[in-house]
Amino acid sequence: MKKGLPDVAWRWALGWLLALALGSGPVSADGRPTLLVMGDSLSAAYGIEADAGWVSLLQARLDGKARVVNASISGETSSGGAARLPELLGQHDPDIVLLELGGNDGLRGLPPGQFQANMRRMVEASREAGAEVLLLGIDIPPNYGRAYRDAFTGVYRRLADDFDLALVPFLLEGVALDDNLMQDDGIHPTAAAQPMILDTVWPELAPLLEENGLTLAKAQG
């Protein structure tokens, strides 16, 4: 009996390690699609309560039908996002990646070509990981000049055309020019604006969710 104990213990240890390894992998084994939001302060609920942000409202709207991972960080750039994304893809195995980056690149005057290269890296990495991509476009203030703004915002359209991606041209449509919906800094939306932002995203996101097996109430969006 004593000679058999080490073998039993070894088998138990192997089984435990295997279970632990499986448990630390992708958490979408329950069949729900996983959404990964890669954004900056606009998706990180800057200046408002976290549960009031549009990503939290999206999670509430989905009501447990999908898993939402918000990997957004205030101040994030396309370069930072491109560096972080591969690990996040491996950790969460998302079905849909929402890319909401570019605002900080534009405010820093990053050359549009470099911005496009960073975004292209993220789109390609997401596609290679088996995820669909939704681009969430951002605009920058008029004082940066029409030529730069056009070149910058044109990146989203070019990527959408090149990769046949769903695109929200401007995340803050109907919000950015309304002082009542913007915080005092004139850059970040208030809590009252968050449902509008979600309603801007929803028409492009809903078809992707349905493609991934979700049955959505017709009243939504």
PDB file of C-alpha atoms in Angstrom:
ATOM      1  CA  MET A   1       0.000   0.000   0.000  1.00  0.00           C
ATOM      2  CA  LYS A   2       2.741   2.421   0.930  1.00  0.00           C
ATOM      3  CA  LYS A   3       4.553   1.845  -2.355  1.00  0.00           C
ATOM      4  CA  GLY A   4       1.408   2.862  -4.232  1.00  0.00           C
ATOM      5  CA  LEU A   5       0.934   6.189  -2.461  1.00  0.00           C
ATOM      6  CA  PRO A   6       3.558   8.198  -4.362  1.00  0.00           C
ATOM      7  CA  ASP A   7       2.052   7.094  -7.695  1.00  0.00           C
ATOM      8  CA  VAL A   8      -1.441   8.065  -6.573  1.00  0.00           C
ATOM      9  CA  ALA A   9      -0.180  11.376  -5.288  1.00  0.00           C
ATOM     10  CA  TRP A  10       1.664  12.025  -8.559  1.00  0.00           C
ATOM     11  CA  ARG A  11      -1.433  11.329 -10.621  1.00  0.00           C
ATOM     12  CA  TRP A  12      -3.479  13.596  -8.384  1.00  0.00           C
ATOM     13  CA  ALA A  13      -0.911  16.380  -8.745  1.00  0.00           C
ATOM     14  CA  LEU A  14      -0.926  16.056 -12.532  1.00  0.00           C
ATOM     15  CA  GLY A  15      -4.710  16.194 -12.605  1.00  0.00           C
ATOM     16  CA  TRP A  16      -4.739  19.243 -10.371  1.00  0.00           C
ATOM     17  CA  LEU A  17      -2.181  21.055 -12.512  1.00  0.00           C
ATOM     18  CA  LEU A  18      -4.128  20.252 -15.664  1.00  0.00           C
ATOM     19  CA  ALA A  19      -7.336  21.564 -14.152  1.00  0.00           C
ATOM     20  CA  LEU A  20      -5.523  24.695 -13.022  1.00  0.00           C
ATOM     21  CA  ALA A  21      -4.064  25.261 -16.488  1.00  0.00           C
ATOM     22  CA  LEU A  22      -7.452  24.856 -18.137  1.00  0.00           C
ATOM     23  CA  GLY A  23      -9.048  27.178 -15.630  1.00  0.00           C
ATOM     24  CA  SER A  24      -6.536  29.931 -16.306  1.00  0.00           C
ATOM     25  CA  GLY A  25      -7.186  29.917 -20.075  1.00  0.00           C
ATOM     26  CA  PRO A  26      -9.959  31.635 -22.056  1.00  0.00           C
ATOM     27  CA  VAL A  27     -13.130  32.099 -20.044  1.00  0.00           C
ATOM     28  CA  SER A  28     -15.546  31.748 -22.965  1.00  0.00           C
ATOM     29  CA  ALA A  29     -15.911  27.993 -22.554  1.00  0.00           C
ATOM     30  CA  ASP A  30     -19.526  28.520 -21.487  1.00  0.00           C
ATOM     31  CA  GLY A  31     -20.424  29.376 -25.072  1.00  0.00           C
ATOM     32  CA  ARG A  32     -20.888  33.101 -24.547  1.00  0.00           C
ATOM     33  CA  PRO A  33     -18.993  35.368 -26.950  1.00  0.00           C
ATOM     34  CA  THR A  34     -16.275  37.529 -25.425  1.00  0.00           C
ATOM     35  CA  LEU A  35     -15.903  41.208 -26.297  1.00  0.00           C
ATOM     36  CA  LEU A  36     -12.574  42.948 -25.722  1.00  0.00           C
ATOM     37  CA  VAL A  37     -12.656  46.751 -25.622  1.00  0.00           C
ATOM     38  CA  MET A  38      -9.274  48.346 -26.339  1.00  0.00           C
ATOM     39  CA  GLY A  39      -9.676  52.034 -25.723  1.00  0.00           C
ATOM     40  CA  ASP A  40      -8.500  55.134 -23.922  1.00  0.00           C
ATOM     41  CA  SER A  41     -10.187  57.454 -21.432  1.00  0.00           C
ATOM     42  CA  LEU A  42     -13.334  57.651 -23.561  1.00  0.00           C
ATOM     43  CA  SER A  43     -13.959  53.978 -22.841  1.00  0.00           C
ATOM     44  CA  ALA A  44     -12.386  53.950 -19.377  1.00  0.00           C
ATOM     45  CA  ALA A  45     -15.116  56.194 -17.900  1.00  0.00           C
ATOM     46  CA  TYR A  46     -12.727  59.055 -17.181  1.00  0.00           C
ATOM     47  CA  GLY A  47     -14.120  61.580 -14.716  1.00  0.00           C
ATOM     48  CA  ILE A  48     -17.303  59.616 -13.994  1.00  0.00           C
ATOM     49  CA  GLU A  49     -18.297  56.532 -12.026  1.00  0.00           C
ATOM     50  CA  ALA A  50     -17.028  53.361 -13.689  1.00  0.00           C
ATOM     51  CA  ASP A  51     -20.471  51.772 -13.825  1.00  0.00           C
ATOM     52  CA  ALA A  52     -21.806  54.846 -15.678  1.00  0.00           C
ATOM     53  CA  GLY A  53     -19.426  54.435 -18.625  1.00  0.00           C
ATOM     54  CA  TRP A  54     -20.706  53.229 -21.977  1.00  0.00           C
ATOM     55  CA  VAL A  55     -18.798  49.941 -21.713  1.00  0.00           C
ATOM     56  CA  SER A  56     -20.483  49.153 -18.396  1.00  0.00           C
ATOM     57  CA  LEU A  57     -23.822  50.108 -19.948  1.00  0.00           C
ATOM     58  CA  LEU A  58     -23.063  47.717 -22.799  1.00  0.00           C
ATOM     59  CA  GLN A  59     -22.411  44.928 -20.336  1.00  0.00           C
ATOM     60  CA  ALA A  60     -25.721  45.680 -18.622  1.00  0.00           C
ATOM     61  CA  ARG A  61     -27.569  45.723 -21.949  1.00  0.00           C
ATOM     62  CA  LEU A  62     -26.170  42.315 -22.868  1.00  0.00           C
ATOM     63  CA  ASP A  63     -27.489  40.993 -19.549  1.00  0.00           C
ATOM     64  CA  GLY A  64     -25.043  38.129 -19.239  1.00  0.00           C
ATOM     65  CA  LYS A  65     -25.380  36.962 -22.854  1.00  0.00           C
ATOM     66  CA  ALA A  66     -21.774  37.929 -23.554  1.00  0.00           C
ATOM     67  CA  ARG A  67     -18.651  38.588 -21.539  1.00  0.00           C
ATOM     68  CA  VAL A  68     -17.248  42.117 -21.793  1.00  0.00           C
ATOM     69  CA  VAL A  69     -13.589  42.742 -20.974  1.00  0.00           C
ATOM     70  CA  ASN A  70     -12.722  46.433 -20.737  1.00  0.00           C
ATOM     71  CA  ALA A  71      -8.974  46.789 -21.256  1.00  0.00           C
ATOM     72  CA  SER A  72      -9.200  50.560 -21.793  1.00  0.00           C
ATOM     73  CA  ILE A  73      -6.667  52.821 -20.062  1.00  0.00           C
ATOM     74  CA  SER A  74      -6.824  56.593 -19.770  1.00  0.00           C
ATOM     75  CA  GLY A  75      -4.034  58.149 -21.813  1.00  0.00           C
ATOM     76  CA  GLU A  76      -3.574  55.059 -23.978  1.00  0.00           C
ATOM     77  CA  THR A  77      -2.129  55.504 -27.461  1.00  0.00           C
ATOM     78  CA  SER A  78      -2.231  53.270 -30.510  1.00  0.00           C
ATOM     79  CA  SER A  79       1.384  52.305 -29.833  1.00  0.00           C
ATOM     80  CA  GLY A  80       0.586  51.282 -26.259  1.00  0.00           C
ATOM     81  CA  GLY A  81      -2.491  49.399 -27.391  1.00  0.00           C
ATOM     82  CA  ALA A  82      -0.544  47.524 -30.046  1.00  0.00           C
ATOM     83  CA  ALA A  83       2.028  46.502 -27.429  1.00  0.00           C
ATOM     84  CA  ARG A  84      -0.601  45.275 -24.941  1.00  0.00           C
ATOM     85  CA  LEU A  85      -2.991  43.578 -27.338  1.00  0.00           C
ATOM     86  CA  PRO A  86      -1.203  40.260 -28.054  1.00  0.00           C
ATOM     87  CA  GLU A  87      -1.168  39.273 -24.386  1.00  0.00           C
ATOM     88  CA  LEU A  88      -4.814  40.263 -23.981  1.00  0.00           C
ATOM     89  CA  LEU A  89      -5.807  38.220 -27.017  1.00  0.00           C
ATOM     90  CA  GLY A  90      -4.107  35.175 -25.574  1.00  0.00           C
ATOM     91  CA  GLN A  91      -5.592  35.717 -22.133  1.00  0.00           C
ATOM     92  CA  HIS A  92      -9.215  36.345 -23.125  1.00  0.00           C
ATOM     93  CA  ASP A  93      -9.587  34.739 -26.579  1.00  0.00           C
ATOM     94  CA  PRO A  94     -12.149  37.369 -27.687  1.00  0.00           C
ATOM     95  CA  ASP A  95     -14.692  36.858 -30.434  1.00  0.00           C
ATOM     96  CA  ILE A  96     -15.004  40.602 -31.065  1.00  0.00           C
ATOM     97  CA  VAL A  97     -12.406  43.328 -30.493  1.00  0.00           C
ATOM     98  CA  LEU A  98     -13.597  46.931 -30.279  1.00  0.00           C
ATOM     99  CA  LEU A  99     -10.721  49.285 -31.123  1.00  0.00           C
ATOM    100  CA  GLU A 100     -11.283  52.776 -29.720  1.00  0.00           C
ATOM    101  CA  LEU A 101      -7.881  54.422 -29.950  1.00  0.00           C
ATOM    102  CA  GLY A 102      -6.395  57.436 -31.646  1.00  0.00           C
ATOM    103  CA  GLY A 103      -7.539  60.408 -29.609  1.00  0.00           C
ATOM    104  CA  ASN A 104      -4.278  60.705 -27.690  1.00  0.00           C
ATOM    105  CA  ASP A 105      -2.249  60.103 -30.848  1.00  0.00           C
ATOM    106  CA  GLY A 106      -4.039  62.983 -32.530  1.00  0.00           C
ATOM    107  CA  LEU A 107      -3.657  65.334 -29.583  1.00  0.00           C
ATOM    108  CA  ARG A 108       0.084  64.608 -29.604  1.00  0.00           C
ATOM    109  CA  GLY A 109       0.359  65.241 -33.329  1.00  0.00           C
ATOM    110  CA  LEU A 110       1.441  61.709 -34.227  1.00  0.00           C
ATOM    111  CA  PRO A 111       1.974  61.345 -37.990  1.00  0.00           C
ATOM    112  CA  PRO A 112      -1.128  59.700 -39.485  1.00  0.00           C
ATOM    113  CA  GLY A 113       1.016  57.077 -41.206  1.00  0.00           C
ATOM    114  CA  GLN A 114       2.431  55.916 -37.890  1.00  0.00           C
ATOM    115  CA  PHE A 115      -1.027  55.887 -36.346  1.00  0.00           C
ATOM    116  CA  GLN A 116      -2.307  53.797 -39.232  1.00  0.00           C
ATOM    117  CA  ALA A 117       0.589  51.332 -38.895  1.00  0.00           C
ATOM    118  CA  ASN A 118      -0.160  50.824 -35.195  1.00  0.00           C
ATOM    119  CA  MET A 119      -3.849  50.304 -35.829  1.00  0.00           C
ATOM    120  CA  ARG A 120      -3.121  47.915 -38.685  1.00  0.00           C
ATOM    121  CA  ARG A 121      -0.988  45.817 -36.320  1.00  0.00           C
ATOM    122  CA  MET A 122      -3.903  45.548 -33.918  1.00  0.00           C
ATOM    123  CA  VAL A 123      -6.402  44.654 -36.620  1.00  0.00           C
ATOM    124  CA  GLU A 124      -4.107  41.987 -38.031  1.00  0.00           C
ATOM    125  CA  ALA A 125      -3.347  40.545 -34.582  1.00  0.00           C
ATOM    126  CA  SER A 126      -7.063  40.400 -33.772  1.00  0.00           C
ATOM    127  CA  ARG A 127      -7.882  38.719 -37.072  1.00  0.00           C
ATOM    128  CA  GLU A 128      -5.082  36.184 -36.621  1.00  0.00           C
ATOM    129  CA  ALA A 129      -6.521  35.364 -33.187  1.00  0.00           C
ATOM    130  CA  GLY A 130      -9.892  34.645 -34.800  1.00  0.00           C
ATOM    131  CA  ALA A 131     -11.651  37.796 -33.621  1.00  0.00           C
ATOM    132  CA  GLU A 132     -13.829  40.189 -35.583  1.00  0.00           C
ATOM    133  CA  VAL A 133     -12.990  43.878 -35.269  1.00  0.00           C
ATOM    134  CA  LEU A 134     -15.181  46.932 -34.797  1.00  0.00           C
ATOM    135  CA  LEU A 135     -13.432  50.273 -35.303  1.00  0.00           C
ATOM    136  CA  LEU A 136     -14.626  53.195 -33.197  1.00  0.00           C
ATOM    137  CA  GLY A 137     -13.459  56.398 -34.830  1.00  0.00           C
ATOM    138  CA  ILE A 138     -12.393  59.592 -33.100  1.00  0.00           C
ATOM    139  CA  ASP A 139     -12.009  63.179 -34.306  1.00  0.00           C
ATOM    140  CA  ILE A 140      -9.619  65.830 -33.039  1.00  0.00           C
ATOM    141  CA  PRO A 141     -10.099  69.586 -32.362  1.00  0.00           C
ATOM    142  CA  PRO A 142     -10.322  71.988 -35.330  1.00  0.00           C
ATOM    143  CA  ASN A 143      -7.214  73.908 -34.250  1.00  0.00           C
ATOM    144  CA  TYR A 144      -5.053  71.045 -35.546  1.00  0.00           C
ATOM    145  CA  GLY A 145      -5.918  72.100 -39.088  1.00  0.00           C
ATOM    146  CA  ARG A 146      -8.168  70.576 -41.710  1.00  0.00           C
ATOM    147  CA  ALA A 147      -5.395  68.702 -43.543  1.00  0.00           C
ATOM    148  CA  TYR A 148      -4.175  66.892 -40.434  1.00  0.00           C
ATOM    149  CA  ARG A 149      -7.705  66.147 -39.227  1.00  0.00           C
ATOM    150  CA  ASP A 150      -8.706  64.706 -42.591  1.00  0.00           C
ATOM    151  CA  ALA A 151      -5.577  62.566 -42.777  1.00  0.00           C
ATOM    152  CA  PHE A 152      -6.056  61.388 -39.212  1.00  0.00           C
ATOM    153  CA  THR A 153      -9.738  60.522 -39.371  1.00  0.00           C
ATOM    154  CA  GLY A 154      -9.208  59.001 -42.802  1.00  0.00           C
ATOM    155  CA  VAL A 155      -7.153  56.238 -41.168  1.00  0.00           C
ATOM    156  CA  TYR A 156     -10.297  54.630 -39.779  1.00  0.00           C
ATOM    157  CA  ARG A 157     -12.020  54.619 -43.156  1.00  0.00           C
ATOM    158  CA  ARG A 158      -8.981  53.217 -44.957  1.00  0.00           C
ATOM    159  CA  LEU A 159      -8.619  50.396 -42.440  1.00  0.00           C
ATOM    160  CA  ALA A 160     -12.329  49.634 -42.636  1.00  0.00           C
ATOM    161  CA  ASP A 161     -12.094  49.461 -46.440  1.00  0.00           C
ATOM    162  CA  ASP A 162      -8.851  47.456 -46.507  1.00  0.00           C
ATOM    163  CA  PHE A 163     -10.033  44.844 -44.006  1.00  0.00           C
ATOM    164  CA  ASP A 164     -13.796  45.047 -44.605  1.00  0.00           C
ATOM    165  CA  LEU A 165     -14.412  46.068 -40.986  1.00  0.00           C
ATOM    166  CA  ALA A 166     -17.470  47.441 -39.247  1.00  0.00           C
ATOM    167  CA  LEU A 167     -16.904  51.116 -38.461  1.00  0.00           C
ATOM    168  CA  VAL A 168     -18.425  53.758 -36.228  1.00  0.00           C
ATOM    169  CA  PRO A 169     -17.048  56.907 -37.932  1.00  0.00           C
ATOM    170  CA  PHE A 170     -17.236  59.118 -34.822  1.00  0.00           C
ATOM    171  CA  LEU A 171     -17.774  57.719 -31.345  1.00  0.00           C
ATOM    172  CA  LEU A 172     -18.918  61.063 -29.921  1.00  0.00           C
ATOM    173  CA  GLU A 173     -21.477  61.827 -32.637  1.00  0.00           C
ATOM    174  CA  GLY A 174     -24.153  64.132 -31.187  1.00  0.00           C
ATOM    175  CA  VAL A 175     -22.124  64.550 -28.000  1.00  0.00           C
ATOM    176  CA  ALA A 176     -18.867  66.371 -28.712  1.00  0.00           C
ATOM    177  CA  LEU A 177     -20.433  69.698 -29.687  1.00  0.00           C
ATOM    178  CA  ASP A 178     -22.971  69.761 -26.857  1.00  0.00           C
ATOM    179  CA  ASP A 179     -21.496  71.537 -23.830  1.00  0.00           C
ATOM    180  CA  ASN A 180     -24.143  69.968 -21.620  1.00  0.00           C
ATOM    181  CA  LEU A 181     -22.816  66.508 -22.487  1.00  0.00           C
ATOM    182  CA  MET A 182     -19.111  67.284 -22.096  1.00  0.00           C
ATOM    183  CA  GLN A 183     -17.017  67.658 -18.985  1.00  0.00           C
ATOM    184  CA  ASP A 184     -15.312  70.964 -18.245  1.00  0.00           C
ATOM    185  CA  ASP A 185     -12.166  69.907 -20.109  1.00  0.00           C
ATOM    186  CA  GLY A 186     -14.151  69.826 -23.351  1.00  0.00           C
ATOM    187  CA  ILE A 187     -12.660  66.418 -24.218  1.00  0.00           C
ATOM    188  CA  HIS A 188     -14.421  63.842 -22.085  1.00  0.00           C
ATOM    189  CA  PRO A 189     -18.173  63.175 -22.112  1.00  0.00           C
ATOM    190  CA  THR A 190     -20.293  63.284 -18.981  1.00  0.00           C
ATOM    191  CA  ALA A 191     -22.239  60.425 -17.473  1.00  0.00           C
ATOM    192  CA  ALA A 192     -25.359  61.752 -19.193  1.00  0.00           C
ATOM    193  CA  ALA A 193     -23.675  61.251 -22.585  1.00  0.00           C
ATOM    194  CA  GLN A 194     -22.789  57.593 -22.063  1.00  0.00           C
ATOM    195  CA  PRO A 195     -26.146  56.090 -23.142  1.00  0.00           C
ATOM    196  CA  MET A 196     -25.892  58.133 -26.362  1.00  0.00           C
ATOM    197  CA  ILE A 197     -22.401  56.778 -27.001  1.00  0.00           C
ATOM    198  CA  LEU A 198     -23.647  53.227 -26.529  1.00  0.00           C
ATOM    199  CA  ASP A 199     -26.514  53.904 -28.938  1.00  0.00           C
ATOM    200  CA  THR A 200     -23.955  55.139 -31.477  1.00  0.00           C
ATOM    201  CA  VAL A 201     -21.923  51.936 -31.150  1.00  0.00           C
ATOM    202  CA  TRP A 202     -24.846  49.502 -30.995  1.00  0.00           C
ATOM    203  CA  PRO A 203     -26.021  49.488 -34.663  1.00  0.00           C
ATOM    204  CA  GLU A 204     -22.564  48.356 -35.818  1.00  0.00           C
ATOM    205  CA  LEU A 205     -21.962  46.013 -32.896  1.00  0.00           C
ATOM    206  CA  ALA A 206     -25.327  44.219 -32.881  1.00  0.00           C
ATOM    207  CA  PRO A 207     -24.795  42.404 -36.212  1.00  0.00           C
ATOM    208  CA  LEU A 208     -21.421  41.129 -34.996  1.00  0.00           C
ATOM    209  CA  LEU A 209     -23.048  39.832 -31.822  1.00  0.00           C
ATOM    210  CA  GLU A 210     -25.738  38.069 -33.825  1.00  0.00           C
ATOM    211  CA  GLU A 211     -23.081  36.495 -36.046  1.00  0.00           C
ATOM    212  CA  ASN A 212     -21.608  35.097 -32.843  1.00  0.00           C
ATOM    213  CA  GLY A 213     -24.842  33.417 -31.808  1.00  0.00           C
ATOM    214  CA  LEU A 214     -26.651  36.066 -29.753  1.00  0.00           C
ATOM    215  CA  THR A 215     -30.362  36.582 -30.147  1.00  0.00           C
ATOM    216  CA  LEU A 216     -31.017  40.255 -29.484  1.00  0.00           C
ATOM    217  CA  ALA A 217     -34.285  41.899 -28.598  1.00  0.00           C
ATOM    218  CA  LYS A 218     -35.532  43.993 -31.507  1.00  0.00           C
ATOM    219  CA  ALA A 219     -36.219  46.894 -29.175  1.00  0.00           C
ATOM    220  CA  GLN A 220     -32.493  47.302 -28.460  1.00  0.00           C
ATOM    221  CA  GLY A 221     -30.561  49.816 -30.526  1.00  0.00           C
TER     222      GLY A 221
END
